[in-house]
Coordinates of C-alpha atoms and ligand atoms in Angstrom, one line a residue:
X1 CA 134.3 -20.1 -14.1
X2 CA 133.3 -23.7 -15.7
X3 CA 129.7 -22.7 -18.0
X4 CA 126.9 -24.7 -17.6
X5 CA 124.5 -25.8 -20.6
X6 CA 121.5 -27.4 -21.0
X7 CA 120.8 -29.7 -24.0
X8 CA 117.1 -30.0 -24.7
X9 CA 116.8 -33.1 -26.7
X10 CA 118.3 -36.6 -26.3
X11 CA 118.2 -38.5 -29.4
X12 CA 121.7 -39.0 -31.4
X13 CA 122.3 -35.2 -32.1
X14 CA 121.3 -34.0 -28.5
X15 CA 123.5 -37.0 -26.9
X16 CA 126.2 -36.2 -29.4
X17 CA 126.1 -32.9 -28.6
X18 CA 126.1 -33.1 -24.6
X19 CA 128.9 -35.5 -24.8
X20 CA 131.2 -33.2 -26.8
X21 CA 130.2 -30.1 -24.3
X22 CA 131.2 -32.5 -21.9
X23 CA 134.4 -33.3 -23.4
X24 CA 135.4 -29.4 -23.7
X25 CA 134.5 -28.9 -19.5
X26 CA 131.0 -27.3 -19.7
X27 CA 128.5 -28.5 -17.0
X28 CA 126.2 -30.5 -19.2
X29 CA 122.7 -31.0 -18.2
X30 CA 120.4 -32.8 -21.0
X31 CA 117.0 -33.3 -20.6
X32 CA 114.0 -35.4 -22.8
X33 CA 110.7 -36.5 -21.9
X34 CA 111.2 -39.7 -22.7
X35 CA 114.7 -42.0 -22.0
X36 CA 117.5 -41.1 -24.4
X37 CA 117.1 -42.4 -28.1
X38 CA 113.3 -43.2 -28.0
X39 CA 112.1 -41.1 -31.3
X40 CA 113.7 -40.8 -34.4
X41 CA 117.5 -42.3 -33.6
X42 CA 115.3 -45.5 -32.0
X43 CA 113.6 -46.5 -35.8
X44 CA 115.6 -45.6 -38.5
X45 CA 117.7 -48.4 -40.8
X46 CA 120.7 -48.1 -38.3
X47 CA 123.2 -47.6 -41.4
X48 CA 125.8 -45.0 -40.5
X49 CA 126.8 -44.3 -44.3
X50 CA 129.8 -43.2 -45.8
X51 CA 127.7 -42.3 -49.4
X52 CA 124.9 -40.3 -48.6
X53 CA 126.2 -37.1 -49.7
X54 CA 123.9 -37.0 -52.2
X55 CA 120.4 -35.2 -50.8
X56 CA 117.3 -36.6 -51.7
X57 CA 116.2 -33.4 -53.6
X58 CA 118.8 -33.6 -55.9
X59 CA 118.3 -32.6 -60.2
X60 CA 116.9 -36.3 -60.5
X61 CA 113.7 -35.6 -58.0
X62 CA 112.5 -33.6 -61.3
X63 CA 112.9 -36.0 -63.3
X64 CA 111.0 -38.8 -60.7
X65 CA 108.2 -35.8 -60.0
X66 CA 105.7 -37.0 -62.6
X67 CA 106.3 -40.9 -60.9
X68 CA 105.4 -39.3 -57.4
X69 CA 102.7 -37.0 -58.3
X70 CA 100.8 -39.9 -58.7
X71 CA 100.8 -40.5 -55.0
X72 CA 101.2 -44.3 -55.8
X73 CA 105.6 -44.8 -55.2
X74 CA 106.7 -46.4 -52.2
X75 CA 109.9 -44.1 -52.5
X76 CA 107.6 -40.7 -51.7
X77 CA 104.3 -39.9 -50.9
X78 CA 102.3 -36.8 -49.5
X79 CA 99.4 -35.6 -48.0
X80 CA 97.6 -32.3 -50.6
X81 CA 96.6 -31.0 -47.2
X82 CA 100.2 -31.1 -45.7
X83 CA 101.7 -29.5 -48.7
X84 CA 99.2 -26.6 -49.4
X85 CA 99.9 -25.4 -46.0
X86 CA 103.4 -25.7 -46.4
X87 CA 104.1 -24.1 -49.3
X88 CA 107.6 -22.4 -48.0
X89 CA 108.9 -24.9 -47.3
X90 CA 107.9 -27.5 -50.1
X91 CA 109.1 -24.9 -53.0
X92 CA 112.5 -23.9 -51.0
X93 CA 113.4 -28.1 -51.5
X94 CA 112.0 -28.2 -54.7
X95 CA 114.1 -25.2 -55.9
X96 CA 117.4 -26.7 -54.1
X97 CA 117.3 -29.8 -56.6
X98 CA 118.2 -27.2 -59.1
X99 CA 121.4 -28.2 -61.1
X100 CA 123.0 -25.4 -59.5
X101 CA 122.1 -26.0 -56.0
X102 CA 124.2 -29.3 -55.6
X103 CA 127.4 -29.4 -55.9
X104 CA 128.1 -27.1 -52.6
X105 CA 125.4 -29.0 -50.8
X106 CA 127.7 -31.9 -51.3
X107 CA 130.9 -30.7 -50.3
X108 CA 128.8 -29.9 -47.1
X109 CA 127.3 -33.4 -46.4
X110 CA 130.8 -35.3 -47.3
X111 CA 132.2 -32.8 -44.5
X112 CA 129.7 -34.0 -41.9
X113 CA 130.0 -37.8 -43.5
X114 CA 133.6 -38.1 -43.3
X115 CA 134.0 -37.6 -40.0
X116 CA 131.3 -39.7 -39.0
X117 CA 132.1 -43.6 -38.7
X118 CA 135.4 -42.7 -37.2
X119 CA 133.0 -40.5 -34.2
X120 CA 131.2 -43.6 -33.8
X121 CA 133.4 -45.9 -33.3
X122 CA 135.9 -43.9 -30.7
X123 CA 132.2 -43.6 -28.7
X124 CA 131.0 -46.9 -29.1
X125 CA 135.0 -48.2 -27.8
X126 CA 134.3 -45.5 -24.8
X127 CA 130.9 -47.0 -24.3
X128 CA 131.9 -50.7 -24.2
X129 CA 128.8 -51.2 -27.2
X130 CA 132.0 -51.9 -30.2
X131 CA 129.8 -55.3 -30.6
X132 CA 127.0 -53.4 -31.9
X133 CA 129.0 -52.0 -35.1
X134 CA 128.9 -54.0 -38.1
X135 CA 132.0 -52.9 -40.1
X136 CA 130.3 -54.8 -43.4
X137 CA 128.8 -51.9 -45.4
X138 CA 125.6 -52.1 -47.0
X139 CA 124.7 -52.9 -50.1
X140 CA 122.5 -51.0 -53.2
X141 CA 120.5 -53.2 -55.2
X142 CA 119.1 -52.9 -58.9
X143 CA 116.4 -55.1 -60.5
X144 CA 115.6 -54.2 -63.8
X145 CA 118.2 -54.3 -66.2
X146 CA 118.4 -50.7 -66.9
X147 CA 119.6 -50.6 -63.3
X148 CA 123.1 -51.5 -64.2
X149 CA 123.6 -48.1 -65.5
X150 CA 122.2 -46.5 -63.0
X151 CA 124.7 -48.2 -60.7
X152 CA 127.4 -47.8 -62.6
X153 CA 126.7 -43.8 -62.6
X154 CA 126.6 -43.7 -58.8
X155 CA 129.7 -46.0 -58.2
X156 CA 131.1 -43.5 -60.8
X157 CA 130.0 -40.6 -59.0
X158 CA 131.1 -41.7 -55.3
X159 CA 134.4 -42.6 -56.4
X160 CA 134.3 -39.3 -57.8
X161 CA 134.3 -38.1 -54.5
X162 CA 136.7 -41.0 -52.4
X163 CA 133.9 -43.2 -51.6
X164 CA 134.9 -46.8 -51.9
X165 CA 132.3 -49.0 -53.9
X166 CA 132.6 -52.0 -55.4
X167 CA 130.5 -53.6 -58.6
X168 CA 129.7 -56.5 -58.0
X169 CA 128.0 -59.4 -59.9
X170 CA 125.3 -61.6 -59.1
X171 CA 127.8 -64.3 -58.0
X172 CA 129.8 -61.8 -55.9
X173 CA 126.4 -61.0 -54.6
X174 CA 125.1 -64.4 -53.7
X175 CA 128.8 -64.8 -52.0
X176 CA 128.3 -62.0 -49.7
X177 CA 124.5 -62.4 -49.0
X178 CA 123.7 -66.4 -49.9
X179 CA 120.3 -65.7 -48.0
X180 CA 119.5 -63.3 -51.1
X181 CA 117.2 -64.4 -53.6
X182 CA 118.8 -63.9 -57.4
X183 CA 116.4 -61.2 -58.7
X184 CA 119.3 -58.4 -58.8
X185 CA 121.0 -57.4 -61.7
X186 CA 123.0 -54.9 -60.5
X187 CA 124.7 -54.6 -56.8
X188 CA 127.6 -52.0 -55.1
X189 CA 128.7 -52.5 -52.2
X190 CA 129.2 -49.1 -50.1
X191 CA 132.5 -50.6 -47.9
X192 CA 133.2 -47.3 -46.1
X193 CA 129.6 -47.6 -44.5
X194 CA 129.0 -49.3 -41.7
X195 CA 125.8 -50.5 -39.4
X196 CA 124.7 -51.4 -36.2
X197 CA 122.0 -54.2 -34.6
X198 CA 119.8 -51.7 -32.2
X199 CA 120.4 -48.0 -33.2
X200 CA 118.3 -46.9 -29.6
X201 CA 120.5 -48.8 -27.7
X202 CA 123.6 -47.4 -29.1
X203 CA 121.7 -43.9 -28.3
X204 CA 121.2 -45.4 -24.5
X205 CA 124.8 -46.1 -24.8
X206 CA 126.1 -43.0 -25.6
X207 CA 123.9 -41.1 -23.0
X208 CA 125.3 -43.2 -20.0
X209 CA 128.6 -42.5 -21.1
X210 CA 127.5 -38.8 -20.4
X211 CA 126.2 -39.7 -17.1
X212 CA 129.2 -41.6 -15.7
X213 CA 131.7 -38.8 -16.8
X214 CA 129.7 -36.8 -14.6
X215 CA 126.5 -35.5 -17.0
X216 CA 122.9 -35.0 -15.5
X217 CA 120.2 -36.7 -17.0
X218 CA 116.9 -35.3 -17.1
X219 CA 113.3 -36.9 -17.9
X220 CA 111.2 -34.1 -18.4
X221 CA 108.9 -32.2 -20.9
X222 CA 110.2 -28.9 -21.7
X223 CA 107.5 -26.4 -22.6
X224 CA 108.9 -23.2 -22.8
X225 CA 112.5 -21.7 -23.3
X226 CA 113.3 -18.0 -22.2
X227 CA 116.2 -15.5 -21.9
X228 CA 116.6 -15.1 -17.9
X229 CA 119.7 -12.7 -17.0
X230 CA 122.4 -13.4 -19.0
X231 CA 121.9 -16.8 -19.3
X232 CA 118.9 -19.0 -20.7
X233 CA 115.6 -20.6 -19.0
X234 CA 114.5 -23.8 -20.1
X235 CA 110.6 -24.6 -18.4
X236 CA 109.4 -28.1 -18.2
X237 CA 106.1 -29.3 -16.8
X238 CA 108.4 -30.3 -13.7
X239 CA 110.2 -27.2 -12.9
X240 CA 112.8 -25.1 -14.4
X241 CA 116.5 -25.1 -15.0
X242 CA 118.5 -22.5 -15.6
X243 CA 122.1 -22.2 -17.6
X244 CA 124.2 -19.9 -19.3
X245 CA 123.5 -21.6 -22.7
X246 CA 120.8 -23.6 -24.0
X247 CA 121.5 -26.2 -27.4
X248 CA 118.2 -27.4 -28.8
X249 CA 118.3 -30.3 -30.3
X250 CA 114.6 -31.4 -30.5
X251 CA 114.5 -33.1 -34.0
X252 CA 111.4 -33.1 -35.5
X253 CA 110.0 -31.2 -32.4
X254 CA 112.8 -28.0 -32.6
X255 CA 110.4 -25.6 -34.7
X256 CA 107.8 -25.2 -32.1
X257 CA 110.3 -24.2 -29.0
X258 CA 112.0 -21.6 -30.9
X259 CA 108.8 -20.3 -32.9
X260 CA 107.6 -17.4 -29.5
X261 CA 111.3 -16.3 -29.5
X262 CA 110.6 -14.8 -33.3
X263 CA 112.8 -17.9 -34.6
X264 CA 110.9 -19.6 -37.5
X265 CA 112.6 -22.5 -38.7
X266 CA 111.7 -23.7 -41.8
X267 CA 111.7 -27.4 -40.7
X268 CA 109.3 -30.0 -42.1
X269 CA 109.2 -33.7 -42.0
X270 CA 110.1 -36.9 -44.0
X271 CA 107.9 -39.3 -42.5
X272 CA 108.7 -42.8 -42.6
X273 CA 108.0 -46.4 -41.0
X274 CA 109.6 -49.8 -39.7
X275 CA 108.2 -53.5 -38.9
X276 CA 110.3 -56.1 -38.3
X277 CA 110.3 -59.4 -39.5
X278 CA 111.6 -63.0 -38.8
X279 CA 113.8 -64.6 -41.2
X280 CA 113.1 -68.2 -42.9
X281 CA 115.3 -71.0 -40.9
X282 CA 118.8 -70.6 -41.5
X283 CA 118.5 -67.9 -43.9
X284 CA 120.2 -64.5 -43.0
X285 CA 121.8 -60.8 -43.8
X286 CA 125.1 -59.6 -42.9
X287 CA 124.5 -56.5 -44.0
X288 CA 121.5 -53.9 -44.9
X289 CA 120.3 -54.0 -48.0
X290 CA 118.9 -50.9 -50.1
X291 CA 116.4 -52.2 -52.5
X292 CA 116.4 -49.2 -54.9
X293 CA 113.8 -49.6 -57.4
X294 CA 111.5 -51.2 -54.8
X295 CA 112.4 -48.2 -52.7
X296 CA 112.9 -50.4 -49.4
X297 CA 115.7 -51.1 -46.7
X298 CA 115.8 -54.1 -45.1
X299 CA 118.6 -54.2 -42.4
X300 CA 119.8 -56.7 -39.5
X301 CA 118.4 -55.8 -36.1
X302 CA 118.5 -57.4 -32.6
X303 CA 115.1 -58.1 -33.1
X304 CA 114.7 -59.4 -36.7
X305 CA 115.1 -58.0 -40.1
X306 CA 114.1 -54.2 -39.9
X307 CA 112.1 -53.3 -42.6
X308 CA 111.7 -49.8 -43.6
X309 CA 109.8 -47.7 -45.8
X310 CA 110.4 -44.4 -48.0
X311 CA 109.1 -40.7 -47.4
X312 CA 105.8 -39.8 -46.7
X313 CA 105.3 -35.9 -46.6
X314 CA 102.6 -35.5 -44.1
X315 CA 102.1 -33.5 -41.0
X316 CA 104.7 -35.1 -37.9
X317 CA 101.4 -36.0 -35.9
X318 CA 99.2 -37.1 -38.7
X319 CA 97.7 -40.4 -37.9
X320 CA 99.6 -43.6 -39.9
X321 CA 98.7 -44.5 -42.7
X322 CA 100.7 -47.9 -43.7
X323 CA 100.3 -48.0 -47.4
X324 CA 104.0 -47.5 -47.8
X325 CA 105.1 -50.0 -45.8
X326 CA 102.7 -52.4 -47.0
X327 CA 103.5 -51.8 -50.5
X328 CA 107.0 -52.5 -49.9
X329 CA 106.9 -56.1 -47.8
X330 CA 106.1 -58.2 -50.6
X331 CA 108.9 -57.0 -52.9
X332 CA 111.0 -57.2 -49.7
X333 CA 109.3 -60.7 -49.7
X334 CA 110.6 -61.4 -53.2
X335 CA 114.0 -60.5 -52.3
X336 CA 114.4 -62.2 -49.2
X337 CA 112.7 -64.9 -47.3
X338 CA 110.7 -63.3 -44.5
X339 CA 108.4 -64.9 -42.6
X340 CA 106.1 -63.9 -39.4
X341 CA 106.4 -60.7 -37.6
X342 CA 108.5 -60.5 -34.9
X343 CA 106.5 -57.7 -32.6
X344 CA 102.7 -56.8 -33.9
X345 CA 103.2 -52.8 -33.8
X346 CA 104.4 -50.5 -36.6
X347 CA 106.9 -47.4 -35.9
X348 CA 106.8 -44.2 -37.5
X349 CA 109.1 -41.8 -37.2
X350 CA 109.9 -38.2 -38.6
X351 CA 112.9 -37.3 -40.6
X352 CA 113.7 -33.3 -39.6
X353 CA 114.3 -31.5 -43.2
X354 CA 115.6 -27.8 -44.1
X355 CA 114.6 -27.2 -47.4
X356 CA 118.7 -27.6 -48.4
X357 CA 118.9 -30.8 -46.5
X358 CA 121.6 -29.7 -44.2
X359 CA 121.4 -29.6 -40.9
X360 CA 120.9 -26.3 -38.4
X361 CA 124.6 -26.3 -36.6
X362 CA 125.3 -22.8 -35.0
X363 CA 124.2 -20.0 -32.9
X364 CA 120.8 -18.3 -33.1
X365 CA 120.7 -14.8 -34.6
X366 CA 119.9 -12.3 -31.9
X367 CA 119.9 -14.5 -29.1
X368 CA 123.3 -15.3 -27.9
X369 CA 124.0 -18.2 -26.0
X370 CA 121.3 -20.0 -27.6
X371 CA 122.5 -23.0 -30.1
X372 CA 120.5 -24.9 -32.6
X373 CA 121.8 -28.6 -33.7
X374 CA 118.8 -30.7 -35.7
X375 CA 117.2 -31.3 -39.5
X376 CA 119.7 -33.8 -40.1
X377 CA 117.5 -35.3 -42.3
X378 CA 118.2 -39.0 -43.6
X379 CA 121.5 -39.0 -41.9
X380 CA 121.2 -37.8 -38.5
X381 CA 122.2 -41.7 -36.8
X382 CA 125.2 -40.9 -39.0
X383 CA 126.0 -37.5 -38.3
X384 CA 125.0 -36.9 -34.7
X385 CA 128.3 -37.5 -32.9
X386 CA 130.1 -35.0 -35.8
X387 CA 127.1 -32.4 -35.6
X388 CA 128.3 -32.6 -31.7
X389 CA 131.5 -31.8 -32.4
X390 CA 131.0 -29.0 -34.6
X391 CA 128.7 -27.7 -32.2
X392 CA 130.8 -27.9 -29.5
X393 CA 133.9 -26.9 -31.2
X394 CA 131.9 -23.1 -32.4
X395 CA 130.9 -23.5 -28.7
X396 CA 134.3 -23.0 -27.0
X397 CA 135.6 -21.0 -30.3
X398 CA 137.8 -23.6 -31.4
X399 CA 138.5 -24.7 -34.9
X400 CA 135.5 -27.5 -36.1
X401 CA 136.1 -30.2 -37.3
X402 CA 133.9 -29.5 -40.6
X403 CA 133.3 -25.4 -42.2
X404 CA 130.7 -24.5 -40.5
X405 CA 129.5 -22.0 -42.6
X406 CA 127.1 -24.6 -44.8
X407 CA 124.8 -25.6 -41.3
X408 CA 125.0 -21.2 -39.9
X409 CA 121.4 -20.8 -38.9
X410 CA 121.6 -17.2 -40.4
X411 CA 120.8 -19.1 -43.7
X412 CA 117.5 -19.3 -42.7
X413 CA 116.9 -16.8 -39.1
X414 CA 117.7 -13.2 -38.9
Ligands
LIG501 C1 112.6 -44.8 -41.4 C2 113.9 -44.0 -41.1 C3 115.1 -44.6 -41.4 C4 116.3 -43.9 -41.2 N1 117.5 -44.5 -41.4 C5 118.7 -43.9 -41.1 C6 119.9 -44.5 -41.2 O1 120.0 -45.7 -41.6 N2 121.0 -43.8 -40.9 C7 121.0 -42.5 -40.5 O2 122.1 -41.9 -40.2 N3 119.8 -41.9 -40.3 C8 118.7 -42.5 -40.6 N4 117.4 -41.9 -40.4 C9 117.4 -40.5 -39.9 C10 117.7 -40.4 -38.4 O3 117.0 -41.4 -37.7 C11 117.4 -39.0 -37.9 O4 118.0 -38.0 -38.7 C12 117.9 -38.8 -36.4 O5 117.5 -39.9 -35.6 C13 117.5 -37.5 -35.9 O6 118.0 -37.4 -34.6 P1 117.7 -36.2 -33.6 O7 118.4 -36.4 -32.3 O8 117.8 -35.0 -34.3 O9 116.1 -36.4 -33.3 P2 115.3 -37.5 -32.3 O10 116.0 -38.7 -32.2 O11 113.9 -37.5 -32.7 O12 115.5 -36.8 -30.9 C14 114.7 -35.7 -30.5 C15 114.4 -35.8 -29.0 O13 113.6 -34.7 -28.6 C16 112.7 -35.2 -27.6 N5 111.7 -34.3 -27.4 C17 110.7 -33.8 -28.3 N6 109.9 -32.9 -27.7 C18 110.4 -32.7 -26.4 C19 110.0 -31.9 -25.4 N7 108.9 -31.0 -25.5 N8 110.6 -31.9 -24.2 C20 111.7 -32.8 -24.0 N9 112.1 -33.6 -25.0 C21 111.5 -33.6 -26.2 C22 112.3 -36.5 -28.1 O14 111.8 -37.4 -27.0 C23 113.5 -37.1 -28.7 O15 114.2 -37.9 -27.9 C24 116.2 -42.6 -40.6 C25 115.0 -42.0 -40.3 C26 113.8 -42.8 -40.5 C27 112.5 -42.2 -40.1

């Protein structure tokens, strides 16, 4: 008898995840309370990247602490408050960026990077959105002269690890992006990256691609999820839905669902924000840009040039507070020539972080049937369609297409 499953979450990972499902003959139902890819796969710097195997809380974050604790860096702030009361989770990161720690945290992320521009561009072919990709990379940008080393031990380390990068010069730089004001010293370009114009839409995409091979779409607000026989419950405000298994892939919001079945995720937030902007007359980016020590990206959008800002570590429903971004346009200013606004509002969204930086991609302890796919972090644009797969593939107990063993919830739920 075919299984059903209901997928509780549409942004990237939930869509990803539904469509691989799909792919193996479950019934997939997947339902949001808003249209697919509204929340966090709708803002972020639309980069599906090749190099970010490295996590953010890596042996450098102690050396960067004292910068941060200051509260003053566009690359991280916090809120006291947020942190006090978080204390689990804040000291588990800190304690992965041990020396140690890292070296099997990055096998694990280049297993769930590899896979992932070759995912996205068989779905954006079956999706008829291939226009959308940008096969140009991005680039990492140094100002200060000591940023040359710097550079050159990341290219060093990538290549370490099959990531191709190239050096390049500030001619080779004003070659590939003449719109670029020369205040770089140091550039690589990441070519095994790639980016796209309007990261919701390719999210829309991918969801009707579900629905025409036969997937329900549901707009709903899911409140409550329950054992009921053998299968699994899911309650929203406008009715229930019933299925033999239940994925949640809620993002930032997974925590709260799971909490009244004795699950407690250790999931916080990475906060961050976008604007976009319009460029000067005739001036332009191929590519997104990664302004390191000014701890910006600026990227290509349908829209205008999508700025975005670093980390804030705050509560996910904290009220804004734009000091980042505004910190960072006029060094985006001094790098390239942007002009007006293009829309008047400011989106935030919320990066979902395990303490290891790795994503949640297995079966709940205790409560079979039940399958957790989020906290993908940074990366999650990337590394929804191969978190799908692995999902999918432990799923119908076939081989993944990455170890799973780094992503077992067990590392976290008994
Ligand atoms: C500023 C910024 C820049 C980024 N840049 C990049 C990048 O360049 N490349 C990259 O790979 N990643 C990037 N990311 C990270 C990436 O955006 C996230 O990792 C990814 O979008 C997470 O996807 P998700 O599907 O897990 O969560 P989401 O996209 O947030 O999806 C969760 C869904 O759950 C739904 N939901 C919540 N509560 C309920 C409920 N009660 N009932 C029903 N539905 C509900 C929401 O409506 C939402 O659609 C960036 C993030 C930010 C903030």
């Amino acid at each position: 008898m075919t299984r059903s499953v209901i997928v509780i979450g549409a942004g990237m990972v939930g869509v990803s995840c539904a469509l691989a499902l799909q792919k193996r003959g479950l019934k997939v139902t997947l339902i949001d309370r808003r249209e697919p890819g509204r929340e966090t796969s709708y803002g972020n710097a639309g980069v599906i990247s090749r190099s970010s195997i490295m996590p953010l809380n890596n042996p450098g974050l102690w050396k960067n602490l004292p910068k941060y604790l200051g509260n003053r860096h566009a690359a991280v702030r916090y809120r006291l408050g947020h942190l006090l009361a978080n204390p689990g989770w804040i000291l588990g990161f800190l304690n992965e960026a041990r020396p140690e720690k890292l070296a099997p945290r990055v096998a694990a992320l280049e297993s769930l990077i590899g896979p992932s521009l070759p995912l996205h561009k068989r779905l954006m072919t079956e999706a008829g959105i291939a226009w959308r990709l940008r096969d140009t990379g991005f680039l990492e940008l140094w100002r200060s002269e000591g940023g040359r080393a710097a550079a050159e031990a990341r290219r060093t380390f990538l290549e370490d690890h099959g990531v191709r990068v190239e050096a390049l010069d500030r001619q080779a730089l004003s070659a590939l992006e003449p719109s670029l004001n020369p205040i770089f010293s140091a550039a690589l370009h990441h070519k095994d990256s790639a980016s796209v114009d309007w990261p919701g839409a390719v999210v829309e995409a991918y969801a009707a691609l579900f629905a025409a091979r036969g997937g329900t779409v549901l707009r709903d607000e899911v409140t409550a999820l329950g054992k009921q026989g053998e299968g699994w419950r899911v309650t929203a405000k406008g009715g229930q839905h019933d299925a033999d298994l239940a994925v949640v892939a809620l993002g930032p919001w997974s925590a709260e669902l799971l909490r009244p079945l004795g699950l407690k995720v250790p999931l916080n937030v990475e906060r961050g924000y976008h604007r976009h902007y319009k460029p000067a007359q005739g001036r332009f980016l191929n590519r997104p840009i990664y302004d390191v020590e000014a701890s910006y990206m600026l990227a290509p959008m349908e829209l205008g040039l999508r700025l975005t800002s670093g980390v804030e570590l705050a509560h996910r429903d904290a009220p804004n507070d734009y000091a980042q971004i505004e910190q960072v346009l006029p060094r985006a200013r001094e790098a390239f020539p942007l002009t007006e606004p293009a829309e008047d509002t400011t989106w935030r969204g919320s990066r979902p972080t395990l303490p290891d930086s790795l994503p949640m991609i297995g079966e709940a302890p205790r409560n079979p049937g039940l399958w957790l796919a989020f906290g993908n972090q940074h990366i999650g644009f990337s590394t929804g369609p191969v978190t799908g797969e692995i999902l999918a593939a432990l799923v119908c107990g076939e081989p993944a297409p990455a170890d799973p063993a780094p992503f077992a919830p067990g590392r976290y739920l008994s």
